[in-house]
Amino acid sequence: MTGLHAQHLPEKQTTSIRAPSTVKIDGKADEWPEQLQAYNHATNIYYTIANDDNYLYLCIEATQQAVINKIVNGGITFSIHKYGDKKDKNNVVSVTYPIFKGQQLFFSLTRNSVTGKNSETTSADAVNTLIKTYNKRLEQKCKSIGITGVPGLDDSVSVYNTDGIKAAGQFNIKKVYVCEFALAIKYLKIAGSEPIKFSYHLVVNGATSRGREPMFVDDGRPHPPIMDKIFAMQAINDMATDFWANYTMAGK
C-alpha cells in the first residue's frame, strides 16, 4: 500500500464483505485483496472488515513507522456496539491486540540491519533478515489478546486459545505491518433478523496506554536539541487515535 492508494480509498469502509473462504488469522494478508477497503486518516491505517457465518474479521495494514510502533506497543482495540450508543457500556464487546508486559518494542524501517546506519534497507537479503528478526521479536512478546464484554472469559486470553477469539500480527516483505482479528459472532450480542447492522469503534491506543513507561523521559536536565523533536514525536505516539463507523453483515 502507498499514499497514492490511500488517496483513492474511502475514509471508512462502505460495503459489506464476505470473508475469503481460505482466511487464516496469521498476520499475513495473503487471502485478502491487495487493496483493502478503506484508509482512515485519523488513525493512518488501511483496513477491511468482513464476515462469514461464524466470525467477524478485521484486517489492518500500517505502513508508517511511527504508527506501527504505536500499534505494537499500545495495541488496536476493536469494539462492537450493538446499538451504536457511545455511552452504552453493557452491549459492547471489545478485543485488543497486541498486549504484552515489559518495555516498549521499537522497530526501525529505515535502519540498515547490517551497518546499523539510518539508510534505507533495500537489498533482498537485508530485507529478509530484517523482517525475520522483527517477526521473531513479535512472536516472542505478543502472546495475549485483551477481551472485555464476554461473560465467562478473562480480561485476556492466549493467542492460542480455542474460544473463538483470534489475533495475529507481523511484518511482510514490503515492511508493512499486518494485523488480523477474528471474533466469533456468537459473542457479539447482535443476533437478529437480516440484515444485521452494528456500530464499531476502532482505537489505535497510545504506546503508554497500558501503563508502560515511555522510552524517553524529559527529566529537566540539559539535552541535545534533537531530543526536543524526539519528545514531541513521543507525545504524539502516546496519544490514542480512533474513529467510529457502521457495518452491515454480508449474507451468503
PDB file of C-alpha atoms in Angstrom:
ATOM      1  CA  MET A   1       0.000   0.000   0.000  1.00  0.00           C
ATOM      2  CA  THR A   2       1.161   3.534  -0.750  1.00  0.00           C
ATOM      3  CA  GLY A   3      -0.034   7.073  -0.199  1.00  0.00           C
ATOM      4  CA  LEU A   4      -1.309   7.019  -3.775  1.00  0.00           C
ATOM      5  CA  HIS A   5      -3.586   4.084  -2.947  1.00  0.00           C
ATOM      6  CA  ALA A   6      -4.843   5.915   0.136  1.00  0.00           C
ATOM      7  CA  GLN A   7      -5.976   8.889  -1.935  1.00  0.00           C
ATOM      8  CA  HIS A   8      -8.445   6.703  -3.813  1.00  0.00           C
ATOM      9  CA  LEU A   9      -9.908   4.879  -0.820  1.00  0.00           C
ATOM     10  CA  PRO A  10     -12.807   5.984   1.390  1.00  0.00           C
ATOM     11  CA  GLU A  11     -12.117   7.199   4.913  1.00  0.00           C
ATOM     12  CA  LYS A  12     -14.337   4.414   6.274  1.00  0.00           C
ATOM     13  CA  GLN A  13     -15.454   1.130   4.747  1.00  0.00           C
ATOM     14  CA  THR A  14     -18.796   1.491   2.996  1.00  0.00           C
ATOM     15  CA  THR A  15     -19.579  -2.033   1.804  1.00  0.00           C
ATOM     16  CA  SER A  16     -20.356  -5.423   3.316  1.00  0.00           C
ATOM     17  CA  ILE A  17     -17.694  -8.035   2.581  1.00  0.00           C
ATOM     18  CA  ARG A  18     -17.926 -11.800   2.679  1.00  0.00           C
ATOM     19  CA  ALA A  19     -14.649 -13.113   4.117  1.00  0.00           C
ATOM     20  CA  PRO A  20     -12.484 -15.287   1.856  1.00  0.00           C
ATOM     21  CA  SER A  21     -13.157 -18.972   2.446  1.00  0.00           C
ATOM     22  CA  THR A  22      -9.410 -19.531   2.940  1.00  0.00           C
ATOM     23  CA  VAL A  23      -8.948 -16.817   5.576  1.00  0.00           C
ATOM     24  CA  LYS A  24      -6.422 -17.670   8.291  1.00  0.00           C
ATOM     25  CA  ILE A  25      -5.513 -15.430  11.208  1.00  0.00           C
ATOM     26  CA  ASP A  26      -1.727 -15.466  10.958  1.00  0.00           C
ATOM     27  CA  GLY A  27      -0.720 -11.830  10.406  1.00  0.00           C
ATOM     28  CA  LYS A  28      -0.478 -12.384   6.663  1.00  0.00           C
ATOM     29  CA  ALA A  29      -2.870 -10.680   4.265  1.00  0.00           C
ATOM     30  CA  ASP A  30      -2.407 -13.260   1.512  1.00  0.00           C
ATOM     31  CA  GLU A  31      -6.098 -14.197   1.388  1.00  0.00           C
ATOM     32  CA  TRP A  32      -7.318 -10.597   1.225  1.00  0.00           C
ATOM     33  CA  PRO A  33      -7.413  -8.417  -1.912  1.00  0.00           C
ATOM     34  CA  GLU A  34      -4.202  -6.395  -2.263  1.00  0.00           C
ATOM     35  CA  GLN A  35      -6.149  -3.172  -1.776  1.00  0.00           C
ATOM     36  CA  LEU A  36      -8.043  -3.090   1.491  1.00  0.00           C
ATOM     37  CA  GLN A  37     -11.430  -1.387   1.713  1.00  0.00           C
ATOM     38  CA  ALA A  38     -10.546   1.940   3.374  1.00  0.00           C
ATOM     39  CA  TYR A  39      -7.776   4.206   4.570  1.00  0.00           C
ATOM     40  CA  ASN A  40      -8.576   6.109   7.737  1.00  0.00           C
ATOM     41  CA  HIS A  41      -6.594   9.338   8.112  1.00  0.00           C
ATOM     42  CA  ALA A  42      -7.380   9.750  11.815  1.00  0.00           C
ATOM     43  CA  THR A  43      -5.516   6.535  12.614  1.00  0.00           C
ATOM     44  CA  ASN A  44      -3.346   6.230   9.471  1.00  0.00           C
ATOM     45  CA  ILE A  45      -4.297   2.616   8.818  1.00  0.00           C
ATOM     46  CA  TYR A  46      -5.730   0.666   5.917  1.00  0.00           C
ATOM     47  CA  TYR A  47      -8.451  -1.767   6.912  1.00  0.00           C
ATOM     48  CA  THR A  48     -11.120  -4.220   5.842  1.00  0.00           C
ATOM     49  CA  ILE A  49     -13.963  -5.632   7.921  1.00  0.00           C
ATOM     50  CA  ALA A  50     -15.594  -8.835   6.698  1.00  0.00           C
ATOM     51  CA  ASN A  51     -17.649 -11.722   7.978  1.00  0.00           C
ATOM     52  CA  ASP A  52     -18.731 -15.266   7.277  1.00  0.00           C
ATOM     53  CA  ASP A  53     -21.417 -17.255   9.080  1.00  0.00           C
ATOM     54  CA  ASN A  54     -19.352 -17.731  12.222  1.00  0.00           C
ATOM     55  CA  TYR A  55     -16.807 -14.947  12.550  1.00  0.00           C
ATOM     56  CA  LEU A  56     -16.330 -11.217  12.181  1.00  0.00           C
ATOM     57  CA  TYR A  57     -12.913 -10.316  10.781  1.00  0.00           C
ATOM     58  CA  LEU A  58     -10.728  -7.240  10.775  1.00  0.00           C
ATOM     59  CA  CYS A  59      -7.586  -6.917   8.673  1.00  0.00           C
ATOM     60  CA  ILE A  60      -5.349  -3.883   9.186  1.00  0.00           C
ATOM     61  CA  GLU A  61      -2.211  -2.689   7.426  1.00  0.00           C
ATOM     62  CA  ALA A  62       0.114   0.058   8.666  1.00  0.00           C
ATOM     63  CA  THR A  63       2.938   1.452   6.557  1.00  0.00           C
ATOM     64  CA  GLN A  64       4.279   4.315   8.682  1.00  0.00           C
ATOM     65  CA  GLN A  65       6.996   3.527  11.187  1.00  0.00           C
ATOM     66  CA  ALA A  66       5.516   5.718  13.949  1.00  0.00           C
ATOM     67  CA  VAL A  67       2.052   4.169  13.514  1.00  0.00           C
ATOM     68  CA  ILE A  68       3.464   0.643  13.556  1.00  0.00           C
ATOM     69  CA  ASN A  69       5.341   1.249  16.794  1.00  0.00           C
ATOM     70  CA  LYS A  70       2.242   2.813  18.296  1.00  0.00           C
ATOM     71  CA  ILE A  71       0.119  -0.219  17.364  1.00  0.00           C
ATOM     72  CA  VAL A  72       2.653  -2.758  18.598  1.00  0.00           C
ATOM     73  CA  ASN A  73       3.079  -1.067  21.978  1.00  0.00           C
ATOM     74  CA  GLY A  74      -0.457   0.169  22.649  1.00  0.00           C
ATOM     75  CA  GLY A  75      -2.469  -2.331  20.669  1.00  0.00           C
ATOM     76  CA  ILE A  76      -5.544  -1.887  18.497  1.00  0.00           C
ATOM     77  CA  THR A  77      -8.904  -2.052  20.254  1.00  0.00           C
ATOM     78  CA  PHE A  78     -11.804  -3.197  18.074  1.00  0.00           C
ATOM     79  CA  SER A  79     -15.180  -2.694  19.790  1.00  0.00           C
ATOM     80  CA  ILE A  80     -18.586  -3.837  18.570  1.00  0.00           C
ATOM     81  CA  HIS A  81     -21.532  -1.736  19.785  1.00  0.00           C
ATOM     82  CA  LYS A  82     -24.882  -3.394  19.283  1.00  0.00           C
ATOM     83  CA  TYR A  83     -26.910  -0.186  19.394  1.00  0.00           C
ATOM     84  CA  GLY A  84     -24.309   2.381  18.358  1.00  0.00           C
ATOM     85  CA  ASP A  85     -24.636   4.261  21.637  1.00  0.00           C
ATOM     86  CA  LYS A  86     -21.193   5.503  22.648  1.00  0.00           C
ATOM     87  CA  LYS A  87     -22.266   5.720  26.306  1.00  0.00           C
ATOM     88  CA  ASP A  88     -23.718   2.206  26.468  1.00  0.00           C
ATOM     89  CA  LYS A  89     -21.228   0.001  28.319  1.00  0.00           C
ATOM     90  CA  ASN A  90     -23.489  -3.045  28.600  1.00  0.00           C
ATOM     91  CA  ASN A  91     -23.819  -4.054  24.949  1.00  0.00           C
ATOM     92  CA  VAL A  92     -20.208  -3.814  23.872  1.00  0.00           C
ATOM     93  CA  VAL A  93     -17.610  -6.458  23.085  1.00  0.00           C
ATOM     94  CA  SER A  94     -14.003  -5.336  22.671  1.00  0.00           C
ATOM     95  CA  VAL A  95     -10.792  -7.077  21.672  1.00  0.00           C
ATOM     96  CA  THR A  96      -7.312  -5.568  21.943  1.00  0.00           C
ATOM     97  CA  TYR A  97      -4.154  -6.833  20.294  1.00  0.00           C
ATOM     98  CA  PRO A  98      -1.271  -6.974  20.791  1.00  0.00           C
ATOM     99  CA  ILE A  99      -0.831  -6.736  24.534  1.00  0.00           C
ATOM    100  CA  PHE A 100       2.303  -7.639  26.476  1.00  0.00           C
ATOM    101  CA  LYS A 101       4.182  -6.714  29.619  1.00  0.00           C
ATOM    102  CA  GLY A 102       7.573  -5.090  29.887  1.00  0.00           C
ATOM    103  CA  GLN A 103       9.434  -2.426  27.975  1.00  0.00           C
ATOM    104  CA  GLN A 104       8.277  -0.994  24.677  1.00  0.00           C
ATOM    105  CA  LEU A 105       9.356  -2.554  21.431  1.00  0.00           C
ATOM    106  CA  PHE A 106      10.771  -0.316  18.708  1.00  0.00           C
ATOM    107  CA  PHE A 107      11.008  -1.154  15.030  1.00  0.00           C
ATOM    108  CA  SER A 108      13.014   0.952  12.595  1.00  0.00           C
ATOM    109  CA  LEU A 109      12.109   0.517   8.952  1.00  0.00           C
ATOM    110  CA  THR A 110      14.975   2.695   7.687  1.00  0.00           C
ATOM    111  CA  ARG A 111      17.903   1.481   9.788  1.00  0.00           C
ATOM    112  CA  ASN A 112      20.217  -0.802   7.807  1.00  0.00           C
ATOM    113  CA  SER A 113      20.286  -4.152   9.591  1.00  0.00           C
ATOM    114  CA  VAL A 114      23.900  -4.759   8.608  1.00  0.00           C
ATOM    115  CA  THR A 115      25.598  -1.395   9.149  1.00  0.00           C
ATOM    116  CA  GLY A 116      23.272  -0.025  11.820  1.00  0.00           C
ATOM    117  CA  LYS A 117      23.135   3.307   9.991  1.00  0.00           C
ATOM    118  CA  ASN A 118      19.955   5.173   9.119  1.00  0.00           C
ATOM    119  CA  SER A 119      19.792   4.242   5.469  1.00  0.00           C
ATOM    120  CA  GLU A 120      17.018   2.508   3.614  1.00  0.00           C
ATOM    121  CA  THR A 121      17.369  -1.270   3.653  1.00  0.00           C
ATOM    122  CA  THR A 122      16.654  -2.369   0.092  1.00  0.00           C
ATOM    123  CA  SER A 123      18.627  -5.495  -0.821  1.00  0.00           C
ATOM    124  CA  ALA A 124      16.522  -8.648  -0.783  1.00  0.00           C
ATOM    125  CA  ASP A 125      18.789 -10.453   1.680  1.00  0.00           C
ATOM    126  CA  ALA A 126      18.918  -7.490   4.072  1.00  0.00           C
ATOM    127  CA  VAL A 127      15.144  -7.033   3.985  1.00  0.00           C
ATOM    128  CA  ASN A 128      14.545 -10.748   4.573  1.00  0.00           C
ATOM    129  CA  THR A 129      16.897 -10.707   7.551  1.00  0.00           C
ATOM    130  CA  LEU A 130      15.257  -7.601   8.974  1.00  0.00           C
ATOM    131  CA  ILE A 131      11.723  -8.952   8.622  1.00  0.00           C
ATOM    132  CA  LYS A 132      12.578 -12.358  10.109  1.00  0.00           C
ATOM    133  CA  THR A 133      14.248 -10.663  13.084  1.00  0.00           C
ATOM    134  CA  TYR A 134      11.310  -8.342  13.685  1.00  0.00           C
ATOM    135  CA  ASN A 135       8.698 -11.072  13.348  1.00  0.00           C
ATOM    136  CA  LYS A 136      10.604 -13.255  15.784  1.00  0.00           C
ATOM    137  CA  ARG A 137      10.500 -10.429  18.334  1.00  0.00           C
ATOM    138  CA  LEU A 138       6.760 -10.035  17.800  1.00  0.00           C
ATOM    139  CA  GLU A 139       6.175 -13.765  18.164  1.00  0.00           C
ATOM    140  CA  GLN A 140       8.102 -13.865  21.438  1.00  0.00           C
ATOM    141  CA  LYS A 141       6.308 -10.886  23.008  1.00  0.00           C
ATOM    142  CA  CYS A 142       2.779 -10.704  21.607  1.00  0.00           C
ATOM    143  CA  LYS A 143       1.082 -13.758  23.053  1.00  0.00           C
ATOM    144  CA  SER A 144      -2.098 -12.313  24.572  1.00  0.00           C
ATOM    145  CA  ILE A 145      -5.377 -10.789  23.389  1.00  0.00           C
ATOM    146  CA  GLY A 146      -7.374  -8.418  25.568  1.00  0.00           C
ATOM    147  CA  ILE A 147     -11.110  -9.111  25.777  1.00  0.00           C
ATOM    148  CA  THR A 148     -13.984  -7.341  27.517  1.00  0.00           C
ATOM    149  CA  GLY A 149     -17.737  -7.825  27.390  1.00  0.00           C
ATOM    150  CA  VAL A 150     -17.727 -11.616  27.037  1.00  0.00           C
ATOM    151  CA  PRO A 151     -19.116 -13.322  30.160  1.00  0.00           C
ATOM    152  CA  GLY A 152     -17.029 -16.235  31.379  1.00  0.00           C
ATOM    153  CA  LEU A 153     -13.794 -15.100  29.747  1.00  0.00           C
ATOM    154  CA  ASP A 154     -10.881 -13.419  31.484  1.00  0.00           C
ATOM    155  CA  ASP A 155      -9.671  -9.933  30.620  1.00  0.00           C
ATOM    156  CA  SER A 156      -7.045 -11.523  28.406  1.00  0.00           C
ATOM    157  CA  VAL A 157      -6.679 -14.829  26.600  1.00  0.00           C
ATOM    158  CA  SER A 158      -3.755 -16.554  24.958  1.00  0.00           C
ATOM    159  CA  VAL A 159      -3.354 -16.197  21.206  1.00  0.00           C
ATOM    160  CA  TYR A 160      -3.526 -19.996  21.197  1.00  0.00           C
ATOM    161  CA  ASN A 161      -6.996 -20.050  22.795  1.00  0.00           C
ATOM    162  CA  THR A 162      -9.823 -22.215  21.462  1.00  0.00           C
ATOM    163  CA  ASP A 163     -12.579 -19.787  22.469  1.00  0.00           C
ATOM    164  CA  GLY A 164     -13.135 -18.252  19.032  1.00  0.00           C
ATOM    165  CA  ILE A 165     -11.051 -15.119  19.628  1.00  0.00           C
ATOM    166  CA  LYS A 166      -8.067 -14.849  17.333  1.00  0.00           C
ATOM    167  CA  ALA A 167      -5.444 -12.226  16.506  1.00  0.00           C
ATOM    168  CA  ALA A 168      -2.011 -12.125  14.913  1.00  0.00           C
ATOM    169  CA  GLY A 169       0.370  -9.515  13.562  1.00  0.00           C
ATOM    170  CA  GLN A 170       3.614  -9.473  11.649  1.00  0.00           C
ATOM    171  CA  PHE A 171       5.622  -7.636   9.005  1.00  0.00           C
ATOM    172  CA  ASN A 172       5.510  -8.632   5.355  1.00  0.00           C
ATOM    173  CA  ILE A 173       8.362  -8.403   2.885  1.00  0.00           C
ATOM    174  CA  LYS A 174       7.327  -4.848   1.949  1.00  0.00           C
ATOM    175  CA  LYS A 175       7.903  -3.809   5.592  1.00  0.00           C
ATOM    176  CA  VAL A 176       4.156  -3.331   6.088  1.00  0.00           C
ATOM    177  CA  TYR A 177       2.749  -4.375   9.456  1.00  0.00           C
ATOM    178  CA  VAL A 178      -0.338  -6.576   9.058  1.00  0.00           C
ATOM    179  CA  CYS A 179      -2.696  -7.258  11.970  1.00  0.00           C
ATOM    180  CA  GLU A 180      -5.693  -9.587  11.759  1.00  0.00           C
ATOM    181  CA  PHE A 181      -8.576 -10.253  14.147  1.00  0.00           C
ATOM    182  CA  ALA A 182     -11.351 -12.840  14.181  1.00  0.00           C
ATOM    183  CA  LEU A 183     -14.147 -12.786  16.739  1.00  0.00           C
ATOM    184  CA  ALA A 184     -16.849 -15.417  16.974  1.00  0.00           C
ATOM    185  CA  ILE A 185     -20.188 -13.837  16.102  1.00  0.00           C
ATOM    186  CA  LYS A 186     -21.869 -15.671  18.984  1.00  0.00           C
ATOM    187  CA  TYR A 187     -20.136 -13.240  21.373  1.00  0.00           C
ATOM    188  CA  LEU A 188     -21.245 -10.041  19.677  1.00  0.00           C
ATOM    189  CA  LYS A 189     -24.784  -9.631  21.016  1.00  0.00           C
ATOM    190  CA  ILE A 190     -26.021  -8.680  17.564  1.00  0.00           C
ATOM    191  CA  ALA A 191     -28.368 -11.539  16.733  1.00  0.00           C
ATOM    192  CA  GLY A 192     -31.473 -10.542  14.838  1.00  0.00           C
ATOM    193  CA  SER A 193     -33.205 -10.628  11.515  1.00  0.00           C
ATOM    194  CA  GLU A 194     -31.099  -9.865   8.463  1.00  0.00           C
ATOM    195  CA  PRO A 195     -29.561  -7.543   7.608  1.00  0.00           C
ATOM    196  CA  ILE A 196     -27.712  -7.297  10.925  1.00  0.00           C
ATOM    197  CA  LYS A 197     -26.172  -3.881  11.491  1.00  0.00           C
ATOM    198  CA  PHE A 198     -23.947  -2.577  14.252  1.00  0.00           C
ATOM    199  CA  SER A 199     -21.540   0.232  15.070  1.00  0.00           C
ATOM    200  CA  TYR A 200     -17.856  -0.314  15.659  1.00  0.00           C
ATOM    201  CA  HIS A 201     -15.165   1.746  17.320  1.00  0.00           C
ATOM    202  CA  LEU A 202     -11.559   1.265  16.268  1.00  0.00           C
ATOM    203  CA  VAL A 203      -8.840   2.714  18.511  1.00  0.00           C
ATOM    204  CA  VAL A 204      -5.092   2.816  17.982  1.00  0.00           C
ATOM    205  CA  ASN A 205      -4.074   3.098  21.617  1.00  0.00           C
ATOM    206  CA  GLY A 206      -1.236   5.283  22.794  1.00  0.00           C
ATOM    207  CA  ALA A 207       2.058   3.459  23.279  1.00  0.00           C
ATOM    208  CA  THR A 208       1.935   4.033  27.060  1.00  0.00           C
ATOM    209  CA  SER A 209      -1.812   3.404  27.425  1.00  0.00           C
ATOM    210  CA  ARG A 210      -1.295   0.110  29.264  1.00  0.00           C
ATOM    211  CA  GLY A 211       0.900   1.649  31.960  1.00  0.00           C
ATOM    212  CA  ARG A 212       4.104   1.044  30.023  1.00  0.00           C
ATOM    213  CA  GLU A 213       6.892   3.529  30.678  1.00  0.00           C
ATOM    214  CA  PRO A 214       7.813   5.940  27.861  1.00  0.00           C
ATOM    215  CA  MET A 215      11.027   5.191  26.019  1.00  0.00           C
ATOM    216  CA  PHE A 216      12.458   8.662  26.752  1.00  0.00           C
ATOM    217  CA  VAL A 217      11.856  10.798  29.842  1.00  0.00           C
ATOM    218  CA  ASP A 218      12.441  14.539  29.975  1.00  0.00           C
ATOM    219  CA  ASP A 219      13.953  14.965  33.423  1.00  0.00           C
ATOM    220  CA  GLY A 220      14.577  18.680  33.001  1.00  0.00           C
ATOM    221  CA  ARG A 221      18.309  18.385  32.556  1.00  0.00           C
ATOM    222  CA  PRO A 222      20.040  19.967  29.525  1.00  0.00           C
ATOM    223  CA  HIS A 223      19.847  17.778  26.448  1.00  0.00           C
ATOM    224  CA  PRO A 224      20.768  17.965  22.744  1.00  0.00           C
ATOM    225  CA  PRO A 225      18.267  19.838  20.516  1.00  0.00           C
ATOM    226  CA  ILE A 226      17.403  16.612  18.706  1.00  0.00           C
ATOM    227  CA  MET A 227      15.782  15.371  21.930  1.00  0.00           C
ATOM    228  CA  ASP A 228      13.136  18.092  21.682  1.00  0.00           C
ATOM    229  CA  LYS A 229      11.994  16.516  18.416  1.00  0.00           C
ATOM    230  CA  ILE A 230      12.100  13.067  19.973  1.00  0.00           C
ATOM    231  CA  PHE A 231       9.981  14.175  22.951  1.00  0.00           C
ATOM    232  CA  ALA A 232       7.476  15.810  20.580  1.00  0.00           C
ATOM    233  CA  MET A 233       7.236  12.652  18.470  1.00  0.00           C
ATOM    234  CA  GLN A 234       6.850  10.552  21.599  1.00  0.00           C
ATOM    235  CA  ALA A 235       3.964  12.743  22.802  1.00  0.00           C
ATOM    236  CA  ILE A 236       2.155  12.060  19.524  1.00  0.00           C
ATOM    237  CA  ASN A 237       2.957   8.358  19.802  1.00  0.00           C
ATOM    238  CA  ASP A 238       1.460   8.255  23.294  1.00  0.00           C
ATOM    239  CA  MET A 239      -1.840   9.799  22.139  1.00  0.00           C
ATOM    240  CA  ALA A 240      -4.667   7.458  21.137  1.00  0.00           C
ATOM    241  CA  THR A 241      -6.425   7.951  17.792  1.00  0.00           C
ATOM    242  CA  ASP A 242      -9.777   6.489  16.828  1.00  0.00           C
ATOM    243  CA  PHE A 243     -12.867   6.514  14.652  1.00  0.00           C
ATOM    244  CA  TRP A 244     -16.456   5.232  14.652  1.00  0.00           C
ATOM    245  CA  ALA A 245     -18.317   3.651  11.753  1.00  0.00           C
ATOM    246  CA  ASN A 246     -21.126   1.221  10.924  1.00  0.00           C
ATOM    247  CA  TYR A 247     -21.120  -2.201   9.319  1.00  0.00           C
ATOM    248  CA  THR A 248     -23.841  -4.414   7.870  1.00  0.00           C
ATOM    249  CA  MET A 249     -23.130  -8.146   7.927  1.00  0.00           C
ATOM    250  CA  ALA A 250     -22.750  -9.702   4.500  1.00  0.00           C
ATOM    251  CA  GLY A 251     -25.162 -12.507   3.700  1.00  0.00           C
ATOM    252  CA  LYS A 252     -24.376 -15.686   1.860  1.00  0.00           C
TER     253      LYS A 252
END
